PDB file of C-alpha atoms in Angstrom:
ATOM      1  CA  GLY A   1      -5.229  15.926  -3.991  1.00 58.00           C
ATOM      2  CA  ALA A   2      -1.993  17.265  -2.561  1.00 81.00           C
ATOM      3  CA  GLY A   3      -0.572  15.504   0.434  1.00 92.00           C
ATOM      4  CA  VAL A   4       1.344  16.878   3.377  1.00 96.00           C
ATOM      5  CA  SER A   5       4.381  18.818   2.246  1.00 97.00           C
ATOM      6  CA  GLN A   6       7.451  19.777   4.250  1.00 98.00           C
ATOM      7  CA  THR A   7      10.225  22.210   3.506  1.00 97.00           C
ATOM      8  CA  PRO A   8      13.120  22.100   3.290  1.00 97.00           C
ATOM      9  CA  SER A   9      13.665  18.435   2.515  1.00 96.00           C
ATOM     10  CA  ASN A  10      17.165  18.680   3.952  1.00 97.00           C
ATOM     11  CA  LYS A  11      18.731  21.193   6.300  1.00 97.00           C
ATOM     12  CA  VAL A  12      22.366  21.351   7.352  1.00 98.00           C
ATOM     13  CA  THR A  13      23.258  23.792  10.092  1.00 97.00           C
ATOM     14  CA  GLU A  14      25.983  24.440  12.605  1.00 97.00           C
ATOM     15  CA  LYS A  15      25.747  23.803  16.309  1.00 97.00           C
ATOM     16  CA  GLY A  16      24.204  26.775  18.071  1.00 97.00           C
ATOM     17  CA  LYS A  17      22.246  28.061  15.095  1.00 98.00           C
ATOM     18  CA  TYR A  18      18.490  28.573  14.837  1.00 98.00           C
ATOM     19  CA  VAL A  19      16.392  26.593  12.354  1.00 98.00           C
ATOM     20  CA  GLU A  20      12.798  26.607  11.179  1.00 98.00           C
ATOM     21  CA  LEU A  21      11.057  23.663   9.601  1.00 98.00           C
ATOM     22  CA  ARG A  22       7.792  24.149   7.736  1.00 98.00           C
ATOM     23  CA  CYS A  23       4.786  21.885   7.295  1.00 98.00           C
ATOM     24  CA  ASP A  24       1.837  22.356   4.943  1.00 98.00           C
ATOM     25  CA  PRO A  25      -0.954  19.962   5.950  1.00 96.00           C
ATOM     26  CA  ILE A  26      -3.593  18.514   3.681  1.00 95.00           C
ATOM     27  CA  SER A  27      -6.156  21.197   2.922  1.00 93.00           C
ATOM     28  CA  GLY A  28      -9.042  21.097   5.374  1.00 90.00           C
ATOM     29  CA  HIS A  29      -7.249  19.000   7.963  1.00 92.00           C
ATOM     30  CA  THR A  30      -7.747  20.501  11.402  1.00 91.00           C
ATOM     31  CA  ALA A  31      -5.224  18.429  13.333  1.00 92.00           C
ATOM     32  CA  LEU A  32      -1.460  18.644  12.799  1.00 95.00           C
ATOM     33  CA  TYR A  33       1.312  16.645  14.430  1.00 95.00           C
ATOM     34  CA  TRP A  34       5.081  16.833  14.600  1.00 98.00           C
ATOM     35  CA  TYR A  35       7.229  13.747  15.152  1.00 98.00           C
ATOM     36  CA  ARG A  36      10.984  13.199  15.251  1.00 97.00           C
ATOM     37  CA  GLN A  37      12.644  10.048  13.968  1.00 96.00           C
ATOM     38  CA  SER A  38      16.206   9.247  14.915  1.00 94.00           C
ATOM     39  CA  LEU A  39      18.254   6.662  13.069  1.00 90.00           C
ATOM     40  CA  GLY A  40      17.074   3.132  13.777  1.00 89.00           C
ATOM     41  CA  GLN A  41      14.068   4.315  15.771  1.00 92.00           C
ATOM     42  CA  GLY A  42      10.405   4.832  15.096  1.00 94.00           C
ATOM     43  CA  PRO A  43       8.887   8.320  14.969  1.00 96.00           C
ATOM     44  CA  GLU A  44       8.499   9.961  18.379  1.00 97.00           C
ATOM     45  CA  PHE A  45       5.695  12.388  19.109  1.00 96.00           C
ATOM     46  CA  LEU A  46       6.628  16.022  19.684  1.00 97.00           C
ATOM     47  CA  ILE A  47       3.510  18.200  19.556  1.00 96.00           C
ATOM     48  CA  TYR A  48      -0.078  18.172  18.346  1.00 93.00           C
ATOM     49  CA  PHE A  49      -2.182  21.128  17.162  1.00 93.00           C
ATOM     50  CA  GLN A  50      -5.931  21.291  16.979  1.00 90.00           C
ATOM     51  CA  GLY A  51      -6.603  24.375  14.909  1.00 90.00           C
ATOM     52  CA  THR A  52      -4.275  27.145  16.024  1.00 92.00           C
ATOM     53  CA  GLY A  53      -3.637  25.888  19.528  1.00 91.00           C
ATOM     54  CA  ALA A  54      -1.180  23.313  20.794  1.00 91.00           C
ATOM     55  CA  ALA A  55      -3.407  20.648  22.337  1.00 88.00           C
ATOM     56  CA  ASP A  56      -0.500  18.510  23.521  1.00 91.00           C
ATOM     57  CA  ASP A  57       3.154  19.553  23.586  1.00 94.00           C
ATOM     58  CA  SER A  58       4.278  16.857  26.002  1.00 93.00           C
ATOM     59  CA  GLY A  59       6.768  15.421  23.509  1.00 95.00           C
ATOM     60  CA  LEU A  60       8.876  18.548  23.060  1.00 96.00           C
ATOM     61  CA  PRO A  61      12.266  17.579  24.538  1.00 95.00           C
ATOM     62  CA  ASN A  62      13.146  20.964  26.058  1.00 94.00           C
ATOM     63  CA  ASP A  63      12.504  24.684  25.770  1.00 95.00           C
ATOM     64  CA  ARG A  64      14.754  25.030  22.724  1.00 97.00           C
ATOM     65  CA  PHE A  65      11.923  23.509  20.707  1.00 97.00           C
ATOM     66  CA  PHE A  66       8.824  25.517  19.842  1.00 96.00           C
ATOM     67  CA  ALA A  67       6.096  25.196  17.238  1.00 97.00           C
ATOM     68  CA  VAL A  68       3.387  27.501  15.956  1.00 97.00           C
ATOM     69  CA  ARG A  69       0.355  27.267  13.730  1.00 96.00           C
ATOM     70  CA  PRO A  70      -0.952  30.840  13.682  1.00 95.00           C
ATOM     71  CA  GLU A  71      -3.731  30.472  11.115  1.00 93.00           C
ATOM     72  CA  GLY A  72      -4.652  26.872  11.719  1.00 90.00           C
ATOM     73  CA  SER A  73      -3.003  25.602   8.552  1.00 94.00           C
ATOM     74  CA  VAL A  74       0.752  25.859   7.995  1.00 97.00           C
ATOM     75  CA  SER A  75       2.928  25.037  10.980  1.00 98.00           C
ATOM     76  CA  THR A  76       6.541  25.891  11.765  1.00 98.00           C
ATOM     77  CA  LEU A  77       8.769  23.934  14.110  1.00 98.00           C
ATOM     78  CA  LYS A  78      11.479  26.150  15.539  1.00 98.00           C
ATOM     79  CA  ILE A  79      14.680  24.920  17.157  1.00 98.00           C
ATOM     80  CA  GLN A  80      16.958  27.353  18.972  1.00 97.00           C
ATOM     81  CA  ARG A  81      20.623  26.822  19.767  1.00 97.00           C
ATOM     82  CA  THR A  82      20.732  23.575  17.842  1.00 98.00           C
ATOM     83  CA  GLU A  83      22.792  20.695  19.187  1.00 97.00           C
ATOM     84  CA  ARG A  84      24.276  17.723  17.377  1.00 96.00           C
ATOM     85  CA  GLY A  85      21.743  15.490  19.126  1.00 96.00           C
ATOM     86  CA  ASP A  86      18.941  17.338  17.333  1.00 97.00           C
ATOM     87  CA  SER A  87      20.003  15.693  14.080  1.00 97.00           C
ATOM     88  CA  ALA A  88      17.079  13.556  12.943  1.00 97.00           C
ATOM     89  CA  MET A  89      14.237  13.297  10.458  1.00 96.00           C
ATOM     90  CA  TYR A  90      11.404  15.633  11.441  1.00 98.00           C
ATOM     91  CA  LEU A  91       8.024  14.390  10.275  1.00 98.00           C
ATOM     92  CA  CYS A  92       4.766  16.268  10.071  1.00 97.00           C
ATOM     93  CA  ALA A  93       1.340  14.627   9.830  1.00 95.00           C
ATOM     94  CA  SER A  94      -2.219  15.862   9.568  1.00 94.00           C
ATOM     95  CA  SER A  95      -5.645  14.370  10.106  1.00 90.00           C
ATOM     96  CA  LEU A  96      -9.083  15.507   9.057  1.00 87.00           C
ATOM     97  CA  ASN A  97     -10.928  15.665  12.332  1.00 77.00           C
ATOM     98  CA  PRO A  98     -10.194  16.422  15.961  1.00 67.00           C
ATOM     99  CA  ALA A  99      -8.269  13.989  18.075  1.00 58.00           C
ATOM    100  CA  GLY A 100      -9.632  10.540  18.600  1.00 61.00           C
ATOM    101  CA  PRO A 101      -8.998   6.934  17.712  1.00 62.00           C
ATOM    102  CA  GLY A 102      -9.740   6.103  14.158  1.00 69.00           C
ATOM    103  CA  GLU A 103      -8.434   9.360  12.775  1.00 77.00           C
ATOM    104  CA  THR A 104      -5.791   8.429  10.254  1.00 85.00           C
ATOM    105  CA  GLN A 105      -2.681  10.579  10.302  1.00 90.00           C
ATOM    106  CA  TYR A 106      -1.154  11.296   6.903  1.00 92.00           C
ATOM    107  CA  PHE A 107       2.575  11.969   6.937  1.00 95.00           C
ATOM    108  CA  GLY A 108       4.731  14.262   4.871  1.00 96.00           C
ATOM    109  CA  PRO A 109       8.116  13.216   3.448  1.00 95.00           C
ATOM    110  CA  GLY A 110       9.980  14.801   6.346  1.00 97.00           C
ATOM    111  CA  THR A 111      12.847  17.249   6.787  1.00 97.00           C
ATOM    112  CA  ARG A 112      16.217  15.690   7.450  1.00 97.00           C
ATOM    113  CA  LEU A 113      18.121  17.953   9.850  1.00 98.00           C
ATOM    114  CA  LEU A 114      21.870  17.610  10.287  1.00 98.00           C
ATOM    115  CA  VAL A 115      23.597  19.665  12.934  1.00 97.00           C
ATOM    116  CA  LEU A 116      27.368  19.823  12.469  1.00 96.00           C
TER     117      LEU A 116
ATOM    118  CA  ASP B   1      10.808   2.534  28.017  1.00 74.00           C
ATOM    119  CA  GLN B   2       9.460   1.173  24.757  1.00 87.00           C
ATOM    120  CA  GLN B   3       5.683   0.907  25.001  1.00 95.00           C
ATOM    121  CA  VAL B   4       5.443  -0.522  21.483  1.00 97.00           C
ATOM    122  CA  LYS B   5       7.964  -3.186  20.603  1.00 96.00           C
ATOM    123  CA  GLN B   6       8.916  -4.695  17.295  1.00 96.00           C
ATOM    124  CA  ASN B   7      11.554  -7.143  18.385  1.00 90.00           C
ATOM    125  CA  SER B   8      12.619  -8.426  14.996  1.00 91.00           C
ATOM    126  CA  PRO B   9      14.559  -5.819  13.017  1.00 92.00           C
ATOM    127  CA  SER B  10      14.159  -7.580   9.689  1.00 96.00           C
ATOM    128  CA  LEU B  11      12.258 -10.257   7.816  1.00 96.00           C
ATOM    129  CA  SER B  12      12.933 -11.844   4.436  1.00 97.00           C
ATOM    130  CA  VAL B  13      10.301 -13.863   2.590  1.00 98.00           C
ATOM    131  CA  GLN B  14       9.850 -15.348  -0.851  1.00 97.00           C
ATOM    132  CA  GLU B  15       7.483 -13.688  -3.272  1.00 97.00           C
ATOM    133  CA  GLY B  16       4.030 -15.289  -3.078  1.00 97.00           C
ATOM    134  CA  ARG B  17       4.502 -16.511   0.488  1.00 97.00           C
ATOM    135  CA  ILE B  18       2.994 -15.044   3.635  1.00 98.00           C
ATOM    136  CA  SER B  19       4.752 -12.293   5.597  1.00 98.00           C
ATOM    137  CA  ILE B  20       3.958 -12.088   9.300  1.00 98.00           C
ATOM    138  CA  LEU B  21       5.102  -8.983  11.145  1.00 98.00           C
ATOM    139  CA  ASN B  22       4.742  -8.958  14.904  1.00 97.00           C
ATOM    140  CA  CYS B  23       4.243  -6.187  17.437  1.00 98.00           C
ATOM    141  CA  ASP B  24       3.892  -6.193  21.221  1.00 98.00           C
ATOM    142  CA  TYR B  25       2.761  -3.382  23.510  1.00 97.00           C
ATOM    143  CA  THR B  26       2.898  -2.784  27.224  1.00 97.00           C
ATOM    144  CA  ASN B  27       0.409   0.035  27.787  1.00 94.00           C
ATOM    145  CA  SER B  28      -3.029  -1.444  28.479  1.00 93.00           C
ATOM    146  CA  MET B  29      -4.607   1.966  27.770  1.00 91.00           C
ATOM    147  CA  PHE B  30      -3.871   1.646  24.054  1.00 92.00           C
ATOM    148  CA  ASP B  31      -7.130   1.050  22.210  1.00 90.00           C
ATOM    149  CA  TYR B  32      -6.285   1.765  18.593  1.00 91.00           C
ATOM    150  CA  PHE B  33      -3.498   0.227  16.567  1.00 94.00           C
ATOM    151  CA  LEU B  34      -2.104   1.036  13.166  1.00 94.00           C
ATOM    152  CA  TRP B  35       0.472  -0.207  10.714  1.00 96.00           C
ATOM    153  CA  TYR B  36       2.435   2.196   8.553  1.00 96.00           C
ATOM    154  CA  LYS B  37       4.722   1.382   5.658  1.00 97.00           C
ATOM    155  CA  LYS B  38       7.750   3.489   4.837  1.00 95.00           C
ATOM    156  CA  TYR B  39       9.857   3.585   1.706  1.00 93.00           C
ATOM    157  CA  PRO B  40      13.256   5.326   1.705  1.00 88.00           C
ATOM    158  CA  ALA B  41      13.064   9.124   1.369  1.00 83.00           C
ATOM    159  CA  GLU B  42       9.305   9.102   1.943  1.00 89.00           C
ATOM    160  CA  GLY B  43       7.125   9.636   4.985  1.00 92.00           C
ATOM    161  CA  PRO B  44       5.227   6.737   6.571  1.00 94.00           C
ATOM    162  CA  THR B  45       2.110   5.696   4.645  1.00 94.00           C
ATOM    163  CA  PHE B  46      -0.949   4.415   6.487  1.00 93.00           C
ATOM    164  CA  LEU B  47      -1.630   0.770   5.724  1.00 96.00           C
ATOM    165  CA  ILE B  48      -4.281  -0.666   8.020  1.00 95.00           C
ATOM    166  CA  SER B  49      -5.681  -0.178  11.516  1.00 93.00           C
ATOM    167  CA  ILE B  50      -7.684  -1.994  14.151  1.00 93.00           C
ATOM    168  CA  SER B  51      -9.733  -0.900  17.122  1.00 91.00           C
ATOM    169  CA  SER B  52      -9.443  -2.742  20.416  1.00 92.00           C
ATOM    170  CA  ILE B  53     -13.062  -3.844  20.129  1.00 93.00           C
ATOM    171  CA  LYS B  54     -12.092  -6.065  17.222  1.00 94.00           C
ATOM    172  CA  ASP B  55      -9.654  -8.927  16.898  1.00 96.00           C
ATOM    173  CA  LYS B  56      -9.242  -8.887  13.143  1.00 97.00           C
ATOM    174  CA  ASN B  57      -9.366  -6.402  10.296  1.00 97.00           C
ATOM    175  CA  GLU B  58      -8.780  -7.282   6.682  1.00 97.00           C
ATOM    176  CA  ASP B  59      -8.057  -5.120   3.656  1.00 96.00           C
ATOM    177  CA  GLY B  60      -7.122  -6.947   0.494  1.00 97.00           C
ATOM    178  CA  ARG B  61      -3.806  -8.723   0.985  1.00 98.00           C
ATOM    179  CA  PHE B  62      -3.348  -7.191   4.432  1.00 98.00           C
ATOM    180  CA  THR B  63      -4.858  -8.527   7.651  1.00 98.00           C
ATOM    181  CA  VAL B  64      -4.165  -7.307  11.160  1.00 98.00           C
ATOM    182  CA  PHE B  65      -4.852  -9.522  14.159  1.00 98.00           C
ATOM    183  CA  LEU B  66      -5.133  -8.233  17.709  1.00 97.00           C
ATOM    184  CA  ASN B  67      -4.764 -10.345  20.846  1.00 97.00           C
ATOM    185  CA  LYS B  68      -5.568  -8.000  23.726  1.00 96.00           C
ATOM    186  CA  SER B  69      -4.904 -10.492  26.485  1.00 96.00           C
ATOM    187  CA  ALA B  70      -1.393 -11.055  25.145  1.00 97.00           C
ATOM    188  CA  LYS B  71      -0.948  -7.375  24.184  1.00 97.00           C
ATOM    189  CA  HIS B  72       0.138  -8.559  20.777  1.00 97.00           C
ATOM    190  CA  LEU B  73      -0.780  -7.726  17.227  1.00 97.00           C
ATOM    191  CA  SER B  74       0.433  -8.995  13.909  1.00 97.00           C
ATOM    192  CA  LEU B  75       0.232  -7.954  10.288  1.00 98.00           C
ATOM    193  CA  HIS B  76      -0.178 -10.661   7.687  1.00 98.00           C
ATOM    194  CA  ILE B  77       0.577  -9.967   4.049  1.00 98.00           C
ATOM    195  CA  VAL B  78      -0.469 -12.651   1.619  1.00 97.00           C
ATOM    196  CA  PRO B  79       0.663 -13.132  -1.026  1.00 98.00           C
ATOM    197  CA  SER B  80       3.805 -11.068  -0.505  1.00 98.00           C
ATOM    198  CA  GLN B  81       5.057  -9.052  -3.467  1.00 97.00           C
ATOM    199  CA  PRO B  82       8.456  -7.443  -4.137  1.00 96.00           C
ATOM    200  CA  GLY B  83       6.792  -4.024  -3.945  1.00 96.00           C
ATOM    201  CA  ASP B  84       5.954  -4.764  -0.309  1.00 97.00           C
ATOM    202  CA  SER B  85       9.641  -4.450   0.552  1.00 97.00           C
ATOM    203  CA  ALA B  86       9.783  -1.526   2.983  1.00 97.00           C
ATOM    204  CA  VAL B  87      10.030  -0.668   6.673  1.00 97.00           C
ATOM    205  CA  TYR B  88       6.829  -1.419   8.577  1.00 98.00           C
ATOM    206  CA  PHE B  89       5.968   0.461  11.749  1.00 97.00           C
ATOM    207  CA  CYS B  90       3.460  -0.615  14.333  1.00 97.00           C
ATOM    208  CA  ALA B  91       1.810   2.286  16.180  1.00 95.00           C
ATOM    209  CA  ALA B  92      -0.736   2.687  18.953  1.00 94.00           C
ATOM    210  CA  SER B  93      -2.853   5.388  20.528  1.00 90.00           C
ATOM    211  CA  THR B  94      -5.306   5.829  23.392  1.00 87.00           C
ATOM    212  CA  GLY B  95      -8.851   7.106  23.203  1.00 71.00           C
ATOM    213  CA  ALA B  96      -7.886  10.226  25.090  1.00 60.00           C
ATOM    214  CA  ASN B  97      -5.248  11.423  22.700  1.00 63.00           C
ATOM    215  CA  SER B  98      -4.542  10.657  19.089  1.00 77.00           C
ATOM    216  CA  LYS B  99      -0.772  10.996  19.363  1.00 88.00           C
ATOM    217  CA  LEU B 100       0.833   7.861  18.063  1.00 92.00           C
ATOM    218  CA  THR B 101       3.439   5.759  19.840  1.00 94.00           C
ATOM    219  CA  PHE B 102       5.552   3.879  17.328  1.00 96.00           C
ATOM    220  CA  GLY B 103       7.710   0.794  17.438  1.00 97.00           C
ATOM    221  CA  LYS B 104      11.216   0.805  15.975  1.00 96.00           C
ATOM    222  CA  GLY B 105      10.060  -0.751  12.732  1.00 96.00           C
ATOM    223  CA  ILE B 106      10.859  -3.925  10.862  1.00 97.00           C
ATOM    224  CA  THR B 107      12.465  -4.090   7.435  1.00 97.00           C
ATOM    225  CA  LEU B 108      10.642  -6.496   5.148  1.00 98.00           C
ATOM    226  CA  SER B 109      12.412  -7.831   2.077  1.00 98.00           C
ATOM    227  CA  VAL B 110      10.379  -9.834  -0.413  1.00 97.00           C
ATOM    228  CA  ARG B 111      12.613 -11.872  -2.720  1.00 95.00           C
ATOM    229  CA  PRO B 112      11.453 -12.365  -6.316  1.00 92.00           C
TER     230      PRO B 112
END
């Protein structure tokens, strides 16, 4: 079946602009996660959705970052007033069941964001 | 403060030999550990996992060992194949929350 998909694959924007990154999870997966990976680092957790609600948004770096999942499937990560430091690979993952150890997270290919 | 540490940035091994990738963690609340493999331009792919109630989990050529007292785990790949060349991430989570904490990754190169 289809895996996690993310669009766009690459996004170049100017400092101060607004961007939206989209994630389509695996069909039927209730949990959805956003991570950010900077160069030379491992992925860092941003936010986790269970259904439509954000169950844990402790990883969002500041209030310029916001994510939604209005129908419990597709999610959009929104970044306002982008800064050069926001440049990174943004990864989305989904898992079948609610949070808990043993639930494998399946990752999409990521969106590479470059803020000039 | 890195809670999951992969101290070696790279490893090179000969095809057919064993690859041993190490990972250390500091948070004693972690109770589930995973290894992901990542090829360029792709997202991380789940490889193998282990619960803290076990000390070993094996899946084909891949075995993960967990030493809770030392807060250390390792991934063994035997025999190593050129197609195993990739970046390997160690990750951990707690029972209360499935968010993953990743290490920085290690680049494995398997020489033909």
